[in-house]
PDB file of C-alpha atoms in Angstrom:
ATOM      1  CA  MET A  19     119.968 110.337  70.363  1.00 97.00           C
ATOM      2  CA  LEU A  20     118.129 106.725  69.946  1.00 98.00           C
ATOM      3  CA  HIS A  21     114.922 107.329  72.060  1.00 98.00           C
ATOM      4  CA  ILE A  22     112.861 103.415  72.248  1.00 98.00           C
ATOM      5  CA  ASP A  23     110.300 102.665  74.665  1.00 98.00           C
ATOM      6  CA  SER A  24     109.417  98.811  74.947  1.00 98.00           C
ATOM      7  CA  SER A  25     106.229  98.981  77.415  1.00 98.00           C
ATOM      8  CA  ILE A  26     102.682  97.810  76.168  1.00 97.00           C
ATOM      9  CA  GLN A  27     100.755  99.664  78.962  1.00 95.00           C
ATOM     10  CA  GLY A  28     100.794 103.400  76.806  1.00 94.00           C
ATOM     11  CA  ASP A  29      99.945 106.321  79.161  1.00 92.00           C
ATOM     12  CA  ARG A  30     100.473 104.248  82.536  1.00 93.00           C
ATOM     13  CA  SER A  31     103.471 103.335  82.059  1.00 97.00           C
ATOM     14  CA  VAL A  32     106.550 104.597  84.596  1.00 97.00           C
ATOM     15  CA  SER A  33     109.041 103.583  81.848  1.00 98.00           C
ATOM     16  CA  ARG A  34     107.450 105.557  79.214  1.00 98.00           C
ATOM     17  CA  LYS A  35     106.916 108.550  81.529  1.00 98.00           C
ATOM     18  CA  LEU A  36     111.373 108.023  82.563  1.00 98.00           C
ATOM     19  CA  THR A  37     112.349 108.044  78.771  1.00 98.00           C
ATOM     20  CA  ALA A  38     109.992 111.037  77.611  1.00 98.00           C
ATOM     21  CA  ARG A  39     111.885 112.928  81.266  1.00 98.00           C
ATOM     22  CA  ALA A  40     114.523 111.700  79.773  1.00 98.00           C
ATOM     23  CA  ALA A  41     114.811 112.443  76.337  1.00 97.00           C
ATOM     24  CA  ASP A  42     113.306 116.264  77.538  1.00 96.00           C
ATOM     25  CA  VAL A  43     116.807 117.362  79.093  1.00 97.00           C
ATOM     26  CA  TRP A  44     118.342 115.749  76.306  1.00 96.00           C
ATOM     27  CA  ARG A  45     117.349 118.103  74.602  1.00 95.00           C
ATOM     28  CA  ALA A  46     116.911 121.196  76.825  1.00 95.00           C
ATOM     29  CA  ALA A  47     120.718 119.707  77.161  1.00 94.00           C
ATOM     30  CA  HIS A  48     121.540 119.065  73.458  1.00 93.00           C
ATOM     31  CA  PRO A  49     119.103 121.564  71.791  1.00 92.00           C
ATOM     32  CA  GLU A  50     120.926 121.561  68.190  1.00 91.00           C
ATOM     33  CA  SER A  51     120.541 118.100  68.547  1.00 91.00           C
ATOM     34  CA  THR A  52     117.862 115.306  66.889  1.00 94.00           C
ATOM     35  CA  VAL A  53     116.147 112.282  68.948  1.00 95.00           C
ATOM     36  CA  THR A  54     115.562 108.983  66.514  1.00 97.00           C
ATOM     37  CA  TYR A  55     112.666 107.303  68.232  1.00 98.00           C
ATOM     38  CA  ARG A  56     111.361 103.484  67.815  1.00 98.00           C
ATOM     39  CA  ASP A  57     108.324 102.162  69.699  1.00 98.00           C
ATOM     40  CA  LEU A  58     108.832  98.972  70.280  1.00 98.00           C
ATOM     41  CA  GLY A  59     106.019  98.738  72.850  1.00 97.00           C
ATOM     42  CA  SER A  60     103.387  99.313  69.327  1.00 97.00           C
ATOM     43  CA  HIS A  61     105.191  98.304  66.851  1.00 97.00           C
ATOM     44  CA  PRO A  62     107.634  95.271  67.868  1.00 98.00           C
ATOM     45  CA  VAL A  63     110.942  93.960  65.736  1.00 98.00           C
ATOM     46  CA  PRO A  64     110.095  90.175  64.219  1.00 97.00           C
ATOM     47  CA  HIS A  65     111.778  87.920  66.524  1.00 97.00           C
ATOM     48  CA  LEU A  66     114.199  85.633  64.549  1.00 97.00           C
ATOM     49  CA  ASP A  67     113.260  82.247  63.785  1.00 97.00           C
ATOM     50  CA  ALA A  68     113.927  79.235  61.551  1.00 97.00           C
ATOM     51  CA  ILE A  69     113.804  80.614  58.580  1.00 96.00           C
ATOM     52  CA  THR A  70     115.243  84.844  59.326  1.00 97.00           C
ATOM     53  CA  GLY A  71     118.233  83.733  62.046  1.00 96.00           C
ATOM     54  CA  PRO A  72     120.649  82.059  59.916  1.00 94.00           C
ATOM     55  CA  ALA A  73     120.254  85.154  57.430  1.00 94.00           C
ATOM     56  CA  ARG A  74     123.299  86.152  60.637  1.00 92.00           C
ATOM     57  CA  LEU A  75     124.990  83.326  59.614  1.00 91.00           C
ATOM     58  CA  LEU A  76     125.006  82.796  55.513  1.00 93.00           C
ATOM     59  CA  PRO A  77     126.449  85.416  52.758  1.00 92.00           C
ATOM     60  CA  ALA A  78     124.642  88.140  52.219  1.00 92.00           C
ATOM     61  CA  GLU A  79     124.895  86.210  48.240  1.00 95.00           C
ATOM     62  CA  ARG A  80     122.774  83.185  49.577  1.00 96.00           C
ATOM     63  CA  HIS A  81     120.040  84.906  50.706  1.00 96.00           C
ATOM     64  CA  THR A  82     116.928  84.027  50.273  1.00 96.00           C
ATOM     65  CA  PRO A  83     114.090  87.383  49.547  1.00 97.00           C
ATOM     66  CA  VAL A  84     112.944  86.433  53.392  1.00 97.00           C
ATOM     67  CA  GLN A  85     116.297  86.635  55.162  1.00 97.00           C
ATOM     68  CA  ALA A  86     117.480  89.582  53.310  1.00 97.00           C
ATOM     69  CA  ALA A  87     114.481  91.412  54.382  1.00 97.00           C
ATOM     70  CA  SER A  88     115.358  90.400  57.628  1.00 97.00           C
ATOM     71  CA  TRP A  89     119.104  90.996  57.299  1.00 97.00           C
ATOM     72  CA  ALA A  90     117.975  94.435  56.403  1.00 97.00           C
ATOM     73  CA  LEU A  91     115.985  95.829  59.619  1.00 98.00           C
ATOM     74  CA  THR A  92     119.481  93.929  61.287  1.00 98.00           C
ATOM     75  CA  GLU A  93     121.658  96.601  59.562  1.00 97.00           C
ATOM     76  CA  GLU A  94     118.857  99.565  60.034  1.00 98.00           C
ATOM     77  CA  LEU A  95     118.698  99.111  63.821  1.00 98.00           C
ATOM     78  CA  VAL A  96     121.962  98.184  64.215  1.00 98.00           C
ATOM     79  CA  ASN A  97     123.143 101.796  62.458  1.00 98.00           C
ATOM     80  CA  GLU A  98     120.370 103.588  64.343  1.00 98.00           C
ATOM     81  CA  ILE A  99     122.924 103.003  67.908  1.00 98.00           C
ATOM     82  CA  LYS A 100     125.635 104.008  65.503  1.00 98.00           C
ATOM     83  CA  ALA A 101     124.185 107.277  64.551  1.00 97.00           C
ATOM     84  CA  ALA A 102     123.942 108.147  68.538  1.00 97.00           C
ATOM     85  CA  ASP A 103     125.486 109.517  71.306  1.00 96.00           C
ATOM     86  CA  THR A 104     123.654 108.376  73.697  1.00 97.00           C
ATOM     87  CA  VAL A 105     121.020 105.544  73.179  1.00 98.00           C
ATOM     88  CA  LEU A 106     118.101 105.169  76.216  1.00 98.00           C
ATOM     89  CA  LEU A 107     115.802 102.563  76.317  1.00 98.00           C
ATOM     90  CA  GLY A 108     112.430 101.781  78.372  1.00 98.00           C
ATOM     91  CA  LEU A 109     112.647  98.443  79.986  1.00 98.00           C
ATOM     92  CA  PRO A 110     109.055  96.947  81.911  1.00 98.00           C
ATOM     93  CA  LEU A 111     109.959  93.992  83.846  1.00 98.00           C
ATOM     94  CA  TYR A 112     107.375  91.162  82.298  1.00 97.00           C
ATOM     95  CA  ASN A 113     107.145  87.646  84.471  1.00 96.00           C
ATOM     96  CA  PHE A 114     110.419  88.392  86.120  1.00 97.00           C
ATOM     97  CA  GLY A 115     111.861  89.435  82.877  1.00 97.00           C
ATOM     98  CA  PRO A 116     112.576  91.666  79.941  1.00 98.00           C
ATOM     99  CA  PRO A 117     109.838  92.397  77.104  1.00 98.00           C
ATOM    100  CA  SER A 118     109.855  90.200  74.278  1.00 98.00           C
ATOM    101  CA  SER A 119     110.383  92.772  71.710  1.00 98.00           C
ATOM    102  CA  VAL A 120     113.284  93.979  73.732  1.00 98.00           C
ATOM    103  CA  LYS A 121     114.672  90.373  73.300  1.00 98.00           C
ATOM    104  CA  ALA A 122     114.153  89.882  69.620  1.00 98.00           C
ATOM    105  CA  TRP A 123     116.048  93.808  69.312  1.00 98.00           C
ATOM    106  CA  VAL A 124     119.053  92.020  70.699  1.00 98.00           C
ATOM    107  CA  ASP A 125     119.003  89.253  69.200  1.00 98.00           C
ATOM    108  CA  HIS A 126     119.084  91.986  65.541  1.00 98.00           C
ATOM    109  CA  LEU A 127     121.610  93.737  67.128  1.00 98.00           C
ATOM    110  CA  ILE A 128     123.756  90.260  67.930  1.00 97.00           C
ATOM    111  CA  ALA A 129     125.308  90.429  64.611  1.00 96.00           C
ATOM    112  CA  SER A 130     128.766  90.092  62.765  1.00 95.00           C
ATOM    113  CA  GLY A 131     130.105  92.705  60.523  1.00 95.00           C
ATOM    114  CA  LEU A 132     127.555  95.150  61.783  1.00 97.00           C
ATOM    115  CA  SER A 133     128.187  94.822  65.672  1.00 98.00           C
ATOM    116  CA  ILE A 134     130.616  93.342  66.127  1.00 97.00           C
ATOM    117  CA  ASP A 135     134.015  93.093  64.171  1.00 97.00           C
ATOM    118  CA  ALA A 136     133.533  89.719  61.307  1.00 95.00           C
ATOM    119  CA  GLU A 137     137.421  88.507  62.004  1.00 95.00           C
ATOM    120  CA  THR A 138     138.871  90.435  65.375  1.00 97.00           C
ATOM    121  CA  HIS A 139     135.756  89.683  67.365  1.00 97.00           C
ATOM    122  CA  ALA A 140     136.077  93.437  68.760  1.00 98.00           C
ATOM    123  CA  PRO A 141     132.789  94.827  69.770  1.00 98.00           C
ATOM    124  CA  LEU A 142     131.525  98.023  67.161  1.00 98.00           C
ATOM    125  CA  LEU A 143     128.743  99.762  69.437  1.00 98.00           C
ATOM    126  CA  GLY A 144     131.194 100.988  72.592  1.00 97.00           C
ATOM    127  CA  GLY A 145     131.821 104.742  72.727  1.00 96.00           C
ATOM    128  CA  ARG A 146     128.324 105.801  73.597  1.00 97.00           C
ATOM    129  CA  GLU A 147     126.538 106.799  76.147  1.00 97.00           C
ATOM    130  CA  PHE A 148     123.304 104.110  77.475  1.00 98.00           C
ATOM    131  CA  VAL A 149     120.741 105.043  79.423  1.00 98.00           C
ATOM    132  CA  VAL A 150     118.424 102.317  80.463  1.00 98.00           C
ATOM    133  CA  LEU A 151     114.576 103.700  82.658  1.00 98.00           C
ATOM    134  CA  ALA A 152     113.585 100.211  84.343  1.00 98.00           C
ATOM    135  CA  SER A 153     110.885 100.176  86.662  1.00 98.00           C
ATOM    136  CA  ARG A 154     109.452  97.776  88.197  1.00 96.00           C
ATOM    137  CA  GLY A 155     106.615  96.449  89.465  1.00 95.00           C
ATOM    138  CA  GLY A 156     107.146  94.871  93.106  1.00 96.00           C
ATOM    139  CA  GLY A 157     110.252  95.517  94.677  1.00 94.00           C
ATOM    140  CA  TYR A 158     113.209  93.377  94.156  1.00 93.00           C
ATOM    141  CA  ASN A 159     116.096  94.785  96.330  1.00 90.00           C
ATOM    142  CA  GLU A 160     117.974  92.501  98.861  1.00 89.00           C
ATOM    143  CA  GLY A 161     116.563  91.436 101.761  1.00 88.00           C
ATOM    144  CA  THR A 162     112.880  91.224  99.734  1.00 89.00           C
ATOM    145  CA  PRO A 163     110.837  88.055  99.473  1.00 89.00           C
ATOM    146  CA  ARG A 164     111.598  87.889  95.834  1.00 92.00           C
ATOM    147  CA  HIS A 165     115.272  89.158  95.276  1.00 94.00           C
ATOM    148  CA  GLY A 166     117.071  87.744  92.988  1.00 94.00           C
ATOM    149  CA  TRP A 167     113.432  87.455  90.619  1.00 95.00           C
ATOM    150  CA  ASP A 168     113.890  89.976  88.494  1.00 96.00           C
ATOM    151  CA  HIS A 169     115.728  89.074  85.664  1.00 96.00           C
ATOM    152  CA  ALA A 170     115.488  91.903  82.770  1.00 97.00           C
ATOM    153  CA  GLU A 171     118.246  94.102  84.663  1.00 96.00           C
ATOM    154  CA  PRO A 172     121.250  91.660  84.750  1.00 96.00           C
ATOM    155  CA  TRP A 173     120.674  90.304  81.432  1.00 98.00           C
ATOM    156  CA  LEU A 174     121.088  92.834  79.418  1.00 98.00           C
ATOM    157  CA  PRO A 175     124.183  93.807  79.931  1.00 98.00           C
ATOM    158  CA  HIS A 176     125.542  90.143  79.412  1.00 98.00           C
ATOM    159  CA  ALA A 177     123.153  90.086  75.774  1.00 98.00           C
ATOM    160  CA  LEU A 178     125.144  93.200  75.098  1.00 98.00           C
ATOM    161  CA  ALA A 179     128.443  92.784  76.024  1.00 98.00           C
ATOM    162  CA  SER A 180     130.235  91.212  72.600  1.00 98.00           C
ATOM    163  CA  THR A 181     128.156  94.551  70.958  1.00 98.00           C
ATOM    164  CA  GLY A 182     130.489  96.921  73.258  1.00 98.00           C
ATOM    165  CA  LEU A 183     127.463  98.745  74.899  1.00 98.00           C
ATOM    166  CA  GLN A 184     126.889  98.917  78.563  1.00 98.00           C
ATOM    167  CA  PRO A 185     124.241  99.851  80.229  1.00 98.00           C
ATOM    168  CA  ARG A 186     123.058 102.130  82.671  1.00 97.00           C
ATOM    169  CA  PHE A 187     120.179 101.526  84.638  1.00 98.00           C
ATOM    170  CA  ILE A 188     118.255 104.186  86.520  1.00 98.00           C
ATOM    171  CA  THR A 189     115.373 101.530  88.056  1.00 98.00           C
ATOM    172  CA  ALA A 190     111.375 102.565  90.039  1.00 98.00           C
ATOM    173  CA  GLN A 191     109.910 100.058  91.447  1.00 97.00           C
ATOM    174  CA  LEU A 192     106.765  98.718  93.228  1.00 97.00           C
ATOM    175  CA  THR A 193     105.278 100.584  90.265  1.00 96.00           C
ATOM    176  CA  LEU A 194     101.948  98.557  90.448  1.00 95.00           C
ATOM    177  CA  ALA A 195     101.290  99.469  94.850  1.00 95.00           C
ATOM    178  CA  HIS A 196      98.857 102.323  93.967  1.00 93.00           C
ATOM    179  CA  THR A 197      97.100  99.999  92.043  1.00 93.00           C
ATOM    180  CA  THR A 198      96.741  96.517  94.086  1.00 95.00           C
ATOM    181  CA  PRO A 199      94.951  97.025  97.314  1.00 95.00           C
ATOM    182  CA  ALA A 200      97.899  94.196  98.941  1.00 94.00           C
ATOM    183  CA  MET A 201     100.191  96.469  98.575  1.00 95.00           C
ATOM    184  CA  ALA A 202      98.813 100.034  99.246  1.00 95.00           C
ATOM    185  CA  GLU A 203     101.035 100.393 102.333  1.00 96.00           C
ATOM    186  CA  LEU A 204     104.073 100.235  99.731  1.00 95.00           C
ATOM    187  CA  ILE A 205     102.689 103.355  98.442  1.00 97.00           C
ATOM    188  CA  PRO A 206     105.491 105.763 100.169  1.00 97.00           C
ATOM    189  CA  LEU A 207     108.420 103.596  99.166  1.00 96.00           C
ATOM    190  CA  ALA A 208     106.799 103.304  95.366  1.00 96.00           C
ATOM    191  CA  GLU A 209     107.107 107.805  95.685  1.00 97.00           C
ATOM    192  CA  GLN A 210     109.815 107.258  96.570  1.00 97.00           C
ATOM    193  CA  SER A 211     111.425 105.410  94.392  1.00 97.00           C
ATOM    194  CA  LEU A 212     109.672 107.214  91.443  1.00 97.00           C
ATOM    195  CA  ALA A 213     111.069 110.381  93.552  1.00 98.00           C
ATOM    196  CA  GLU A 214     114.544 109.496  93.233  1.00 98.00           C
ATOM    197  CA  ALA A 215     114.223 107.335  89.084  1.00 98.00           C
ATOM    198  CA  GLU A 216     113.214 111.333  88.197  1.00 98.00           C
ATOM    199  CA  ARG A 217     115.810 113.141  90.191  1.00 97.00           C
ATOM    200  CA  ALA A 218     118.312 111.063  88.748  1.00 97.00           C
ATOM    201  CA  VAL A 219     117.062 111.365  85.058  1.00 98.00           C
ATOM    202  CA  ASP A 220     117.220 115.687  86.041  1.00 97.00           C
ATOM    203  CA  GLU A 221     120.973 114.890  86.756  1.00 96.00           C
ATOM    204  CA  LEU A 222     122.281 112.914  83.828  1.00 96.00           C
ATOM    205  CA  TRP A 223     122.993 115.738  81.758  1.00 91.00           C
ATOM    206  CA  THR A 224     123.958 119.324  82.617  1.00 75.00           C
ATOM    207  CA  PRO A 225     125.437 122.230  80.289  1.00 59.00           C
ATOM    208  CA  ALA A 226     128.690 121.401  82.300  1.00 46.00           C
ATOM    209  CA  THR A 227     128.721 117.877  80.926  1.00 48.00           C
ATOM    210  CA  ALA A 228     126.516 118.709  77.481  1.00 45.00           C
ATOM    211  CA  LEU A 229     127.781 117.417  74.313  1.00 45.00           C
ATOM    212  CA  VAL A 230     129.387 119.335  71.551  1.00 43.00           C
TER     213      VAL A 230
END
């Protein structure tokens, strides 16, 4: 498993608690397997810029030292996924979108010759499980005032489509209800949402479905 967190909230983070729970469930179902961990919240990967971005368009022999280092990081990130049967990503909602650290990670993953076949453009990262543990401070279901304002969950499948990664989402919402007085009446719904997310996590991998 490749376990990735992205929240900047530390121990207060709901997405981190859900990914930790999922990783424990995975270990119980796959006792002989290993887990690789990356924390984008504490150690974000660099965003592509005017210097490093062109490394994806140039042959390796034309890379500057800075571009070569950026490309080497891209190779490392793609290879982490290739080495995993399951990818687990914690995805909080920040300002109605994904954390910028997740955007940077995704930008590195879109790499011709590594995650996408350079000649056929076929995706090279498909065939593995990709579970996304998402958290939202508010409520964005159909019928709510901010329905459609979550731009993280709809974005991710499209952003990674060319690589073959297909995310499955488990989401806890209303996570700010306990700390926001104006949301106090929503606490029961927040607790219900979290309980449903935890139950879905606990059912992800059972002995009957464990990989061998």
